[in-house]
CSV table of C-alpha atoms in Angstrom, one decimal:
chain,number,residue,atom,x,y,z
A,1,ASN,CA,12.2,-52.7,21.4
A,2,LEU,CA,10.4,-49.6,22.0
A,3,GLY,CA,12.7,-49.3,25.1
A,4,LEU,CA,15.5,-49.2,22.8
A,5,LEU,CA,14.1,-47.2,20.0
A,6,TYR,CA,13.2,-44.1,22.4
A,7,TYR,CA,16.9,-45.1,24.1
A,8,SER,CA,18.5,-44.5,20.6
A,9,LEU,CA,16.1,-41.2,20.3
A,10,GLN,CA,17.1,-40.2,23.8
A,11,ASP,CA,14.1,-40.3,24.8
A,12,TYR,CA,15.0,-41.4,27.9
A,13,PRO,CA,11.7,-41.4,30.2
A,14,ASN,CA,9.7,-42.9,27.4
A,15,SER,CA,12.9,-45.6,27.1
A,16,GLU,CA,12.8,-46.6,31.2
A,17,LYS,CA,9.2,-47.1,30.7
A,18,TYR,CA,9.0,-49.2,28.0
A,19,LEU,CA,12.4,-51.3,28.5
A,20,LYS,CA,10.5,-51.8,32.7
A,21,MET,CA,7.6,-53.2,31.0
A,22,ALA,CA,9.6,-55.7,28.8
A,23,LEU,CA,11.8,-56.3,32.0
A,24,GLU,CA,8.7,-57.1,34.4
A,25,ASN,CA,7.6,-59.8,31.4
A,26,ARG,CA,10.9,-61.3,30.7
A,27,GLU,CA,11.6,-61.8,34.3
A,28,ILE,CA,8.8,-64.0,34.4
A,29,LEU,CA,9.3,-65.6,31.3
A,30,PHE,CA,12.8,-66.5,32.8
A,31,ILE,CA,11.8,-68.1,35.7
A,32,GLN,CA,9.1,-69.9,33.6
A,33,ASN,CA,11.8,-71.1,31.4
A,34,PRO,CA,15.7,-70.1,31.5
A,35,ASP,CA,16.9,-71.6,29.0
A,36,ALA,CA,14.5,-70.1,26.3
A,37,TYR,CA,14.4,-66.7,27.7
A,38,ARG,CA,18.4,-66.1,29.1
A,39,ALA,CA,19.3,-64.3,26.3
A,40,ASP,CA,16.4,-62.1,26.1
A,41,LEU,CA,16.4,-61.0,29.4
A,42,SER,CA,20.3,-60.2,29.4
A,43,THR,CA,19.3,-58.1,26.2
A,44,THR,CA,17.0,-56.3,28.6
A,45,TYR,CA,19.0,-55.9,31.6
A,46,TRP,CA,21.7,-54.5,29.5
A,47,GLY,CA,19.2,-51.8,27.9
A,48,MET,CA,18.3,-51.0,31.6
A,49,MET,CA,22.4,-50.7,32.4
A,50,MET,CA,23.1,-48.4,29.2
A,51,LEU,CA,19.9,-46.3,30.4
A,52,SER,CA,21.0,-45.5,33.6
A,53,GLY,CA,24.5,-44.7,32.7
A,54,GLU,CA,22.9,-41.9,30.5
A,55,ILE,CA,20.8,-40.3,33.2
A,56,GLU,CA,23.7,-41.2,35.8
A,57,ASP,CA,22.1,-43.2,37.9
A,58,LEU,CA,25.0,-45.2,39.3
A,59,GLY,CA,23.6,-47.0,41.4
A,60,GLN,CA,20.9,-48.4,39.3
A,61,TYR,CA,23.9,-48.8,36.5
A,62,ASP,CA,25.5,-51.3,38.8
A,63,GLN,CA,22.5,-53.2,39.7
A,64,TYR,CA,22.0,-53.7,36.0
A,65,LEU,CA,25.4,-54.4,34.7
A,66,GLY,CA,25.7,-57.2,37.5
A,67,SER,CA,22.5,-58.8,36.6
A,68,THR,CA,23.5,-58.4,33.1
A,69,LEU,CA,26.9,-59.9,33.6
A,70,LYS,CA,25.5,-63.3,35.2
A,71,LEU,CA,23.5,-64.0,33.0
A,72,VAL,CA,26.2,-63.8,30.1
A,73,LYS,CA,28.8,-65.6,32.2
A,74,GLU,CA,26.4,-68.4,31.6
A,75,LEU,CA,25.3,-68.0,28.3
A,76,TYR,CA,28.9,-67.9,27.5
A,77,SER,CA,29.4,-71.1,29.4
A,78,PHE,CA,27.2,-72.5,26.6
A,79,GLN,CA,28.1,-70.3,23.4
A,80,PRO,CA,31.4,-69.5,23.8
A,81,ALA,CA,32.1,-68.3,20.7
A,82,VAL,CA,28.8,-66.4,20.2
A,83,PHE,CA,29.0,-64.5,23.7
A,84,SER,CA,32.8,-63.8,24.1
A,85,SER,CA,32.8,-60.2,22.7
A,86,SER,CA,29.9,-59.4,25.0
A,87,LEU,CA,31.4,-61.1,28.2
A,88,ILE,CA,34.5,-59.2,27.7
A,89,GLU,CA,32.5,-55.9,27.0
A,90,LEU,CA,30.8,-56.3,30.4
A,91,GLN,CA,33.8,-57.6,32.3
A,92,ASN,CA,35.7,-54.4,31.2
A,93,ARG,CA,32.6,-52.3,32.7
A,94,MET,CA,33.0,-54.1,35.7
A,95,VAL,CA,36.4,-53.4,36.1
A,96,TRP,CA,36.2,-50.1,35.5
A,97,ARG,CA,33.5,-49.9,37.9
A,98,LEU,CA,35.4,-51.5,40.7
A,99,LEU,CA,38.5,-49.5,40.1
A,100,VAL,CA,36.1,-46.1,40.5
A,101,THR,CA,34.6,-47.4,43.4
A,102,GLY,CA,38.4,-48.4,45.2
A,103,ASN,CA,38.2,-52.1,44.9
A,104,VAL,CA,41.4,-52.1,43.2
A,105,ASP,CA,42.3,-56.0,44.1
A,106,GLU,CA,39.1,-57.3,42.5
A,107,ALA,CA,39.5,-54.9,39.7
A,108,TYR,CA,43.5,-56.0,38.9
A,109,ASN,CA,42.1,-60.1,39.2
A,110,LEU,CA,38.8,-59.4,36.7
A,111,ALA,CA,41.2,-57.3,34.4
A,112,GLN,CA,44.1,-60.0,34.2
A,113,GLU,CA,41.2,-62.8,33.5
A,114,THR,CA,39.6,-60.0,30.4
A,115,TYR,CA,42.9,-59.8,29.5
A,116,GLY,CA,43.6,-63.1,29.3
A,117,MET,CA,40.4,-63.8,27.1
A,118,ASP,CA,42.0,-61.8,24.1
A,119,GLU,CA,44.9,-59.7,24.2
A,120,SER,CA,44.4,-58.1,21.1
A,121,ASN,CA,41.3,-56.2,22.9
A,122,GLU,CA,42.2,-52.3,23.3
A,123,MET,CA,40.0,-52.1,26.4
A,124,SER,CA,40.9,-54.8,28.1
A,125,LYS,CA,44.7,-53.6,27.9
A,126,ASN,CA,44.0,-50.1,29.3
A,127,ASN,CA,42.0,-51.3,32.0
A,128,LEU,CA,45.1,-53.8,33.0
A,129,ALA,CA,47.2,-51.2,32.7
A,130,GLU,CA,45.5,-48.9,34.9
A,131,CYS,CA,45.0,-51.4,37.8
A,132,TYR,CA,48.8,-52.1,37.6
A,133,ASN,CA,48.8,-48.1,38.1
A,134,MET,CA,46.9,-47.9,40.9
A,135,LYS,CA,48.6,-51.1,42.2
A,136,ALA,CA,51.6,-49.1,42.3
A,137,PHE,CA,50.7,-46.6,44.2
A,138,GLU,CA,49.3,-48.8,46.9
A,139,TYR,CA,52.4,-50.4,46.7
A,140,ALA,CA,54.2,-47.4,46.8
A,141,LYS,CA,52.1,-45.8,49.9
A,142,ALA,CA,53.5,-48.9,51.6
A,143,SER,CA,56.9,-47.7,51.0
A,144,GLU,CA,57.4,-51.3,49.3
A,145,PHE,CA,59.1,-49.6,46.1
A,146,ASP,CA,60.5,-52.9,44.3
A,147,ASN,CA,56.8,-54.0,44.0
A,148,ALA,CA,55.5,-50.4,42.7
A,149,HIS,CA,58.5,-50.3,40.1
A,150,ALA,CA,57.5,-53.7,39.0
A,151,SER,CA,53.7,-52.9,39.0
A,152,ILE,CA,54.0,-49.4,36.9
A,153,ASP,CA,56.5,-50.7,34.6
A,154,LYS,CA,53.6,-53.4,33.3
A,155,ALA,CA,51.5,-50.6,32.9
A,156,ILE,CA,54.3,-49.3,31.0
A,157,SER,CA,55.0,-52.4,29.0
A,158,LEU,CA,51.1,-52.6,28.2
A,159,VAL,CA,50.6,-49.0,26.9
A,160,PRO,CA,53.8,-47.7,25.8
A,161,LYS,CA,52.5,-44.4,24.8
A,162,ASN,CA,50.9,-42.9,27.8
A,163,ALA,CA,51.8,-40.6,29.6
A,164,ASN,CA,50.3,-41.0,32.6
A,165,TYR,CA,52.1,-44.2,33.3
A,166,TYR,CA,55.8,-42.1,33.3
A,167,ASP,CA,54.3,-39.7,35.3
A,168,SER,CA,53.1,-42.0,37.5
A,169,LYS,CA,56.8,-43.8,37.8
A,170,GLY,CA,58.3,-40.0,38.3
A,171,GLU,CA,56.1,-39.5,41.4
A,172,ILE,CA,57.1,-42.8,43.1
A,173,LEU,CA,60.6,-42.0,42.0
A,174,MET,CA,60.5,-38.6,43.9
A,175,MET,CA,58.9,-40.3,46.8
A,176,GLN,CA,62.2,-41.4,47.1
A,177,GLY,CA,63.9,-39.0,46.9
A,178,LYS,CA,65.5,-40.0,43.5
A,179,ASN,CA,64.6,-36.6,41.8
A,180,ALA,CA,67.4,-37.0,38.6
A,181,GLU,CA,65.3,-40.6,37.7
A,182,ALA,CA,62.4,-38.7,38.1
A,183,TYR,CA,63.3,-35.8,35.9
A,184,GLU,CA,64.0,-38.5,33.0
A,185,MET,CA,60.7,-39.8,33.5
A,186,TRP,CA,58.8,-36.2,33.5
A,187,LYS,CA,61.0,-35.6,30.0
A,188,LYS,CA,59.4,-38.3,28.5
A,189,VAL,CA,55.8,-37.2,29.7
A,190,VAL,CA,56.4,-34.1,28.3
A,191,GLU,CA,57.8,-35.7,25.1
A,192,LEU,CA,55.0,-38.0,24.8
A,193,ASN,CA,52.0,-34.5,26.0
A,194,PRO,CA,53.6,-31.3,26.2
A,195,ASN,CA,50.6,-30.2,28.3
A,196,PHE,CA,50.4,-33.1,30.1
A,197,LEU,CA,51.9,-31.3,33.1
A,198,ASP,CA,50.2,-27.9,32.9
A,199,GLY,CA,47.7,-29.0,35.1
A,200,TYR,CA,49.2,-29.4,38.4
A,201,PRO,CA,47.6,-27.7,41.3
A,202,GLU,CA,49.9,-24.9,42.7
A,203,GLY,CA,51.3,-25.3,45.7
A,204,THR,CA,51.4,-29.2,46.1
A,205,GLU,CA,54.8,-31.2,46.8
A,206,LEU,CA,54.0,-32.5,43.4
A,207,SER,CA,54.5,-29.0,41.9
A,208,ASN,CA,56.7,-27.6,43.9
A,209,GLY,CA,59.3,-30.6,43.2
A,210,LEU,CA,58.0,-30.0,39.3
A,211,LYS,CA,59.2,-26.1,39.5
A,212,LYS,CA,62.7,-27.4,41.2
A,213,LEU,CA,63.2,-29.9,38.2
A,214,GLY,CA,62.2,-26.7,35.8
A,215,LEU,CA,59.4,-28.6,34.0
A,216,ILE,CA,57.1,-26.5,34.8
A,217,LYS,CA,57.2,-22.7,35.8
C-alpha cells in the first residue's frame, strides 16, 4: 500500500522501494500457498508494471506485464466475471507492446481474442484496427494488394472516423499507381482531419504524390 501511495504522489523512488519489498514477501507467500496469494501478487506486479511505465523502463515494464498477465489469466479461469476487465486491459497493453516491437502477427491474434471477449471495449476495437492497418502494409509490401485492401477495409469498418486508415488506403492505392482512387481517399482524410496531411516530410515519394494531387502545397 505504501508503494501504491507513493506512486500516486509521483514519488517514484519510494514507490519502487516499497513495491519491491512487497514483491519479495508476496512471491515467498505465493510459493507457499498459490491460491491464497495469487491475487495479491498480481496486484504488486501490476503496480511495478505501472511504475516501470512511468519511469520509462520498458524492459522492466514488459517483464512485469508478462508476469501480471500470467497470474490474471489464472484468476480469470477461476472467476471470469470478476477478472474479465483486468484481463482485457492487460491483453490490450500486451497487444500494443507487440505492435511497437514489430510482432504484428502475434499482436493480431491476441487482439482478435481480446476484441472477441467484449466488442464494446474501445481500446480492444482500436487495437484490432491498428493490427489490420499494419497487416495491410505487410501485404502491400509483398504486392498482395487484394489482401492489403481487405485488411485496411476491416480497420476502417471498426473505426470509421479514424483519418489514418483512409490515409493508409490512399498510400496502398498509390503503390498500385491508382492515383485517382487515392485522391478520393485523401479527400476523406482531409474531411475528417483538415490538418492531417500537414506533417508529411518534404521530398518523399508520398509527399511528392500528394503535391501532384493538389492535397498539400
